[in-house]
Amino acid sequence: MQQIRFVLNDETVVIDSISPTTTLLDWLRETKRLTGTKEGCGEGDCGACTVLVGKVVDDRLVYRSVNACIRFVPSLSATHVVTIEHMAGPDGVLTPIQQALADLHGSQCGFCTPGIVMSLYALLMEKPTPSRAEIEIALQGNLCRCTGYESIFRAVEAAAAGMASATPDRLTLTRERIIATLNDLKPKRTIRIFHGQSRSIIPFNTADLADAYATEPNAVIVAGATDVGLWVTKQMRQLSPVIFINHLTELQTIDETADKVRLGAVVTYTQAQNVLAKNFPALGKLLIRIGGQQVRNMGTIGGNVANGSPIGDTPPALIALDATVTLRSRNGARSLAVEDYFIEYGKQAREDGEFVEALEIPKLADDEFYAIYKISKRRDEDISALCGAFKLKLDAAGNVASIRIAFGGMAGTPKRAAHTEAFLTGKPWNEATVSAARAELAKDYTPLSDWRASADYRMLAAQNLLTRLLIETSGEKASLERYAMLEAGE
Amino acid sequence: MSDRVSETVTMPMRFGSNSGQSVTRRDGIAKVTGRATYAADNHPDGMLYAVYVPATIARGRVTHLDTAAAKAHPGVVEVFTPKNRPPVVGDPDKKPFMFAIPIEVLQDDTVRYAMQPIALVIGETLEAATEGARLLKPQYEVEPARTGFDAEPAKRAAAGPFGRPAEVVHGDTEAGLSQAKQTLDVTYDTPAQYHNAMEPHAIVAKWDGDKLEIDTPNQAIVLSRGFYAFYFGIPADNILIRSPYLGGGFGSKAVPYSPLVLAIAAARKLDRPVKLVLTRAQMFGPVGHRGATRQRLRIGIDGEAQMTALDHVSTAIVDSFDSSFPEPAANASQGLYNASSLHSLMMVVHNDIGVPGAMRAPGEASGSAALECAIDEMAEKAGMDPLEFRLKNYADVEPGTGKPYSSKALRECYAEGAKRFGWAGRPLAPRQMVDDKGFLTGWGMGTALFGAPMFAAQARAVLRPDGTGLVETAAADMGQGAWTALAQIAADSLGLPLDKVEFRSGSSDLPDGGVAGGSGHTATAGGALHAAGTDAIRRLGELAAADPQSPLFGTGNQGFVARDGRLYAARDESRSEAYADIIARAGGQEIEGKGSAARPPEDAARHAMYSHGAVFAEVKIDPVLFQMRVTRLVGAFAAGRIINPKLAESQLMGGMIWGISFALHEEARFDKRTGRIMNTDLAGYHIPVNADVQGLEVITVHEDDPYVNPLGIKGVGEIGVTGTVGAIGNAIWHATGRRIRHFPIRIEDLLA
């Protein structure tokens, strides 16, 4: 049976034919006429289109907020899609967050409101008494232009206070039934959906993926679609065939051993958060500045590497950690250093039929200091002007025993600072050395000017980040606290 | 001040118990459940989808469109180009009314700005129309785009927007400057900004013969009928515009724009309903924006720090074919500081851009940003605290005209705001404050000012036989809370609790509610509702007073008090009767009242009318990296009678956050080679996210205004933007010692 099947609110949906790039938002609004979900930007920035997608993971039903505007319908197989229309109970009883937003005027023009309800419902479902920082993180991907952030904030606090005494809402009451339904809907083999000239392939497992990709090396592999979605909604590109992989459990694994962390290719930023924050605190902090919560719930670190963007945030972080990427094809698997994966702008070391299977990140030794600095104009939900990652080890005498430096946004690919690393190695880690090393960075990079930042600014900022590393590793307490505040956005 | 005035003049109208209360939004539940219906949510039977093809050059001609390819795509119904454009009757290059702009509806192949519509593709599905649009692959004959202030020499503007003069002169500023003990001569730049309401412009148009129904977000519902009547050659009465909810407007949804007219024309031609929704990128072109300005401010002070001259020349970038809306920034210097000579002048530079228009606090936002920073610079030169300097130059009558203010509680705003912020003890010199974490800390302030206009509106109020009320006016709720605040006013005028009043609004078949703009909507539509309700009560009173069966018989000459559905004799409240009883005995017919509101010209001539405020800002800046945070903002505002404090606070906070955005975030960046905007999306066109907003506090200062209008209402929608931008710029100087004379202020400005 070549069908995509999922649950929309309380209805099981069966689709025989749909374009691989039909977005969930267009489908909801135009086909299903569920117009509570709004379109504000079509690229995952504003969050007006936020819906929940529930999946069974290890026998648990986990709901995540996602941007319907860049989520393709064929990626929804065996999920539960929940829209604003399904939030209030059949009797009209509102969820606590809806009631609080209405009572406390968290809504002005109201256009962003359905998306904000969904984001905050997702937050409170997971964290019934969220901290201020957690609320801010949950709202990163929802823009309000009126702007009612303060009232929205008060509403979350009020809703949280009433959570304990609230009557269970619809999603809580239907959990068991939905789990059973979703288990029934799980495909038993690879599904191919045709729509005119275009095709979607939903492989049953990784072996099927390898076969399909070997046969059709020009297919577009889509995991989270947080980048590919924009090729469609902004560049109007026609994609076919498209191979959807975000459901493949073999690629969703997170393995932690004594000396490394291994992430399957479709592990999302959200899923990776805990293990990365534990082992690489700086990387944990970087992750919460990538997109908004909805983007992190969809986007994958594997995809961030695979598509080779020069301004992806995780590649410099991974290169500084000396991570490796595993590429797999029907003929087997091979690993290479992440830095070697990036050849030049738009070109990666990936052969026909090869896809990213996993990333392996060596853990830090106790005496290794690791830092990542993302420079963007707006702190939250912004694309980097540049992003620098540093792994530093000093010897007993205070000299640089080893250092790995990688920058994004400074070249056509994420790139190591070979000259600077060589210059610093063996020298005393102090102001004089770092001052002299600033000139070395100019040998490593010739950044471009674009509207995000000028070449001069990028170079100056990169040099200053080296100084910041020195301050952070040897500076006084106040500086460290200051930087902590800047990172936390307090 | 205001209280002194109120002792001598009693308010002419009794006011009921609904106004002044923080009533919860009546549309809140609809909005949190997704049931509030916005224009694009409509879907009449047989509807087609329209997608417009935007020009990808800023100036030139379209030489080729691959219409054959587009038409061949399955599901494409029609491709409209200049060769087969759908008829538009009114001349699109004319301006039928003052606020209208020339539009591009495929009348020729000229491209006058990037994102201009150059073709319209109609499809059975959105997907088909979108793909058809892509297949057109336009080719052009490109002319060099004129971009930026250096594109041509600045010329004097023919006139300012809204029919205001391009130049205002009070006294001789050149003489004032030459006689001054100290002078300042500075130039500030502000960028082009785009409204970017969360709801993109949208329209669903449906024809039935020569009758037209449209669903579209609109800030001036009845006025806009006239525009569309002009374009389609039909009587305005044939047009029904529904706009119950606007997903934000900010000034961009008051007039018809090219894509909307095109969609209506296509619907007529194809005789099927058509929906068109702009993409986010298309919001950066045909639907208005705040024009960029370059403002030169010259100030002179005498030995007492009293201003001898305030000279404000603002050059605005305007489009190349209409030029009617030079961002009126120089106006901000009229009406605020007591300079003995005042001069403001608007200049223009033509660029190849869409026509600029009104955007939240048009003129005042950009003008206040520059003025308040210049005032701070002058205070610094005078060696004075900026608040003390402003008080020194406080105007007790409108400078230049000498008119008294209808009310002005600005001194109280300064005092209350300064107290709440903790302004006292602020060091005069910059770079004096470092917090315990090492952040450079700075405090700055700005004065907020915005006019208190009134427009014209009508309303109808009905008392029903069951004693409940119905009120009607075609008001526009773009988020400010008209559904709630206007209902509060209407309920008071009818002497009924809010839940006994049905309010119909947001549709053009109702009495004209005027424009939701200029911060004058509550005063205007509210005034009309109040008059209508008062009229209905008067008629009810006449019935009762003439009815021997009524306890109120014969009390007509003493007047009535209407409260909670009962009418009382004004001087003898033991005599009263329920509305329903009066109406029942009179035959059970509903009682209709009509009302209108407008400001008589003689009232406008007698007083200067403004809302005022004072904004105080704290910024913290990293001493090495120069990352900036606005850590505290306190705004104290005096804006006449506040109908709903909760709604007003939201409006003022929203305005102040727009101030943060202006100071630190938003700007359209133009590619000088092509004239195109580079950041036509919300990833690149930055507006504040939640985390950009920290401690924010709004205080409303009590103000009775017996002159501004019968209800004493000014407005709160726009004033929050003013004052705030300057306060933040001044705080950044105070933290760093750097005067950055353009907005937004960027990290690299402080690094360099």
Short mmCIF file of N, CA, C and O in Angstrom, two decimals, chain A residues 91-148:
data_model
loop_
_atom_site.label_atom_id
_atom_site.label_comp_id
_atom_site.label_asym_id
_atom_site.label_seq_id
_atom_site.Cartn_x
_atom_site.Cartn_y
_atom_site.Cartn_z
N ASP A 91 -15.68 20.65 24.68
CA ASP A 91 -16.64 21.47 25.42
C ASP A 91 -16.22 22.94 25.44
O ASP A 91 -16.86 23.76 26.08
N GLY A 92 -15.13 23.27 24.74
CA GLY A 92 -14.70 24.66 24.69
C GLY A 92 -13.78 25.07 25.81
O GLY A 92 -13.34 26.21 25.87
N VAL A 93 -13.49 24.12 26.73
CA VAL A 93 -12.60 24.48 27.85
C VAL A 93 -11.19 24.71 27.31
O VAL A 93 -10.64 23.89 26.57
N LEU A 94 -10.64 25.85 27.68
CA LEU A 94 -9.31 26.21 27.17
C LEU A 94 -8.22 25.52 27.97
O LEU A 94 -8.40 25.21 29.16
N THR A 95 -7.08 25.33 27.35
CA THR A 95 -5.91 24.90 28.10
C THR A 95 -5.45 26.07 28.96
O THR A 95 -5.77 27.23 28.65
N PRO A 96 -4.70 25.79 30.02
CA PRO A 96 -4.30 26.90 30.91
C PRO A 96 -3.55 28.02 30.16
O PRO A 96 -3.75 29.19 30.46
N ILE A 97 -2.74 27.65 29.20
CA ILE A 97 -1.97 28.71 28.52
C ILE A 97 -2.90 29.55 27.65
O ILE A 97 -2.74 30.77 27.56
N GLN A 98 -3.89 28.94 27.02
CA GLN A 98 -4.84 29.75 26.23
C GLN A 98 -5.60 30.72 27.14
O GLN A 98 -5.76 31.89 26.81
N GLN A 99 -6.06 30.18 28.26
CA GLN A 99 -6.83 31.03 29.18
C GLN A 99 -5.99 32.19 29.68
O GLN A 99 -6.45 33.33 29.71
N ALA A 100 -4.75 31.89 30.02
CA ALA A 100 -3.88 32.95 30.56
C ALA A 100 -3.54 33.99 29.49
O ALA A 100 -3.50 35.18 29.76
N LEU A 101 -3.31 33.54 28.26
CA LEU A 101 -3.02 34.50 27.19
C LEU A 101 -4.23 35.40 26.93
O LEU A 101 -4.08 36.59 26.66
N ALA A 102 -5.43 34.84 27.03
CA ALA A 102 -6.62 35.67 26.83
C ALA A 102 -6.80 36.63 28.01
O ALA A 102 -7.04 37.82 27.82
N ASP A 103 -6.63 36.12 29.21
CA ASP A 103 -6.86 36.95 30.40
C ASP A 103 -5.85 38.09 30.50
O ASP A 103 -6.18 39.18 30.94
N LEU A 104 -4.60 37.80 30.18
CA LEU A 104 -3.54 38.77 30.44
C LEU A 104 -3.12 39.52 29.18
O LEU A 104 -2.08 40.16 29.15
N HIS A 105 -3.95 39.44 28.16
CA HIS A 105 -3.67 40.19 26.92
C HIS A 105 -2.34 39.80 26.29
O HIS A 105 -1.58 40.66 25.84
N GLY A 106 -2.06 38.51 26.28
CA GLY A 106 -0.88 38.03 25.57
C GLY A 106 -1.09 38.09 24.07
O GLY A 106 -0.21 37.74 23.30
N SER A 107 -2.26 38.51 23.68
CA SER A 107 -2.60 38.58 22.27
C SER A 107 -3.02 40.00 21.95
O SER A 107 -3.84 40.58 22.65
N GLN A 108 -2.43 40.58 20.92
CA GLN A 108 -2.90 41.90 20.47
C GLN A 108 -3.56 41.72 19.11
O GLN A 108 -4.73 41.42 19.02
N CYS A 109 -2.79 41.86 18.02
CA CYS A 109 -3.45 41.66 16.73
C CYS A 109 -3.86 40.20 16.56
O CYS A 109 -4.78 39.89 15.83
N GLY A 110 -3.19 39.31 17.26
CA GLY A 110 -3.62 37.93 17.33
C GLY A 110 -3.09 37.02 16.25
O GLY A 110 -3.30 35.82 16.28
N PHE A 111 -2.38 37.57 15.29
CA PHE A 111 -1.94 36.75 14.16
C PHE A 111 -0.85 35.77 14.57
O PHE A 111 -0.80 34.65 14.08
N CYS A 112 0.01 36.19 15.48
CA CYS A 112 1.07 35.29 15.96
C CYS A 112 0.55 34.35 17.05
O CYS A 112 1.25 33.44 17.47
N THR A 113 -0.66 34.63 17.55
CA THR A 113 -1.13 33.96 18.77
C THR A 113 -1.27 32.43 18.64
O THR A 113 -0.82 31.71 19.53
N PRO A 114 -1.89 31.92 17.57
CA PRO A 114 -2.00 30.45 17.52
C PRO A 114 -0.62 29.77 17.63
O PRO A 114 -0.48 28.77 18.34
N GLY A 115 0.37 30.33 16.95
CA GLY A 115 1.71 29.75 17.02
C GLY A 115 2.30 29.85 18.41
O GLY A 115 2.97 28.94 18.89
N ILE A 116 2.03 30.97 19.06
CA ILE A 116 2.56 31.15 20.41
C ILE A 116 1.88 30.20 21.38
O ILE A 116 2.51 29.61 22.26
N VAL A 117 0.58 29.98 21.21
CA VAL A 117 -0.12 28.99 22.04
C VAL A 117 0.55 27.63 21.88
O VAL A 117 0.85 26.94 22.88
N MET A 118 0.83 27.25 20.64
CA MET A 118 1.39 25.91 20.42
C MET A 118 2.79 25.79 21.04
O MET A 118 3.12 24.78 21.66
N SER A 119 3.61 26.81 20.86
CA SER A 119 4.96 26.76 21.44
C SER A 119 4.91 26.67 22.96
O SER A 119 5.67 25.92 23.58
N LEU A 120 4.02 27.46 23.54
CA LEU A 120 3.98 27.50 25.01
C LEU A 120 3.28 26.27 25.57
O LEU A 120 3.63 25.80 26.65
N TYR A 121 2.32 25.74 24.85
CA TYR A 121 1.71 24.50 25.29
C TYR A 121 2.79 23.41 25.32
O TYR A 121 2.89 22.64 26.28
N ALA A 122 3.61 23.37 24.26
CA ALA A 122 4.68 22.37 24.21
C ALA A 122 5.64 22.55 25.38
O ALA A 122 6.09 21.59 26.00
N LEU A 123 5.94 23.79 25.70
CA LEU A 123 6.84 24.06 26.83
C LEU A 123 6.24 23.52 28.12
O LEU A 123 6.90 22.80 28.88
N LEU A 124 4.97 23.88 28.38
CA LEU A 124 4.37 23.52 29.66
C LEU A 124 4.09 22.01 29.76
O LEU A 124 4.06 21.46 30.86
N MET A 125 3.93 21.37 28.60
CA MET A 125 3.74 19.93 28.62
C MET A 125 5.00 19.25 29.15
O MET A 125 4.94 18.29 29.91
N GLU A 126 6.13 19.81 28.77
CA GLU A 126 7.39 19.21 29.19
C GLU A 126 7.87 19.76 30.53
O GLU A 126 8.42 19.04 31.36
N LYS A 127 7.66 21.07 30.72
CA LYS A 127 8.15 21.73 31.94
C LYS A 127 7.02 22.55 32.54
O LYS A 127 6.86 23.73 32.23
N PRO A 128 6.25 21.97 33.44
CA PRO A 128 5.07 22.66 33.97
C PRO A 128 5.41 23.91 34.77
O PRO A 128 4.59 24.80 34.89
N THR A 129 6.62 23.99 35.30
CA THR A 129 7.01 25.21 36.01
C THR A 129 8.32 25.73 35.44
O THR A 129 9.38 25.61 36.05
N PRO A 130 8.24 26.31 34.27
CA PRO A 130 9.47 26.72 33.59
C PRO A 130 10.14 27.93 34.24
O PRO A 130 9.46 28.77 34.82
N SER A 131 11.45 27.99 34.11
CA SER A 131 12.19 29.17 34.56
C SER A 131 12.05 30.25 33.50
O SER A 131 11.61 30.00 32.38
N ARG A 132 12.47 31.46 33.87
CA ARG A 132 12.41 32.57 32.91
C ARG A 132 13.24 32.23 31.66
O ARG A 132 12.83 32.48 30.53
N ALA A 133 14.40 31.64 31.90
CA ALA A 133 15.26 31.31 30.76
C ALA A 133 14.59 30.27 29.87
O ALA A 133 14.67 30.35 28.64
N GLU A 134 13.92 29.32 30.49
CA GLU A 134 13.25 28.28 29.68
C GLU A 134 12.10 28.88 28.86
O GLU A 134 11.85 28.47 27.73
N ILE A 135 11.40 29.84 29.44
CA ILE A 135 10.33 30.51 28.68
C ILE A 135 10.93 31.25 27.50
O ILE A 135 10.42 31.19 26.38
N GLU A 136 12.03 31.95 27.75
CA GLU A 136 12.66 32.70 26.67
C GLU A 136 13.09 31.77 25.54
O GLU A 136 12.93 32.08 24.36
N ILE A 137 13.64 30.62 25.92
CA ILE A 137 14.07 29.67 24.88
C ILE A 137 12.87 29.16 24.09
O ILE A 137 12.90 29.08 22.87
N ALA A 138 11.78 28.88 24.81
CA ALA A 138 10.59 28.37 24.11
C ALA A 138 10.01 29.39 23.15
O ALA A 138 9.36 29.04 22.17
N LEU A 139 10.23 30.67 23.43
CA LEU A 139 9.66 31.73 22.59
C LEU A 139 10.62 32.25 21.53
O LEU A 139 10.27 33.15 20.77
N GLN A 140 11.84 31.69 21.49
CA GLN A 140 12.83 32.21 20.53
C GLN A 140 12.30 32.21 19.10
O GLN A 140 12.62 33.10 18.32
N GLY A 141 11.52 31.20 18.77
CA GLY A 141 11.08 31.07 17.39
C GLY A 141 9.72 31.66 17.10
O GLY A 141 9.10 31.32 16.11
N ASN A 142 9.24 32.53 17.98
CA ASN A 142 7.93 33.16 17.75
C ASN A 142 8.10 34.67 17.80
O ASN A 142 8.44 35.23 18.84
N LEU A 143 7.87 35.31 16.66
CA LEU A 143 7.97 36.77 16.64
C LEU A 143 6.60 37.39 16.85
O LEU A 143 5.59 36.88 16.38
N CYS A 144 6.60 38.49 17.57
CA CYS A 144 5.39 39.29 17.77
C CYS A 144 5.77 40.70 17.37
O CYS A 144 6.78 41.22 17.81
N ARG A 145 4.98 41.32 16.51
CA ARG A 145 5.36 42.63 16.01
C ARG A 145 4.61 43.73 16.76
O ARG A 145 4.91 44.90 16.60
N CYS A 146 3.62 43.38 17.57
CA CYS A 146 2.76 44.42 18.16
C CYS A 146 3.39 45.32 19.25
O CYS A 146 3.04 46.47 19.29
N THR A 147 4.25 45.02 20.14
CA THR A 147 4.76 43.70 20.43
C THR A 147 4.46 43.43 21.91
O THR A 147 4.65 44.29 22.74
N GLY A 148 3.98 42.24 22.16
CA GLY A 148 3.44 41.96 23.48
C GLY A 148 4.25 40.98 24.28
O GLY A 148 3.70 40.20 25.05
#
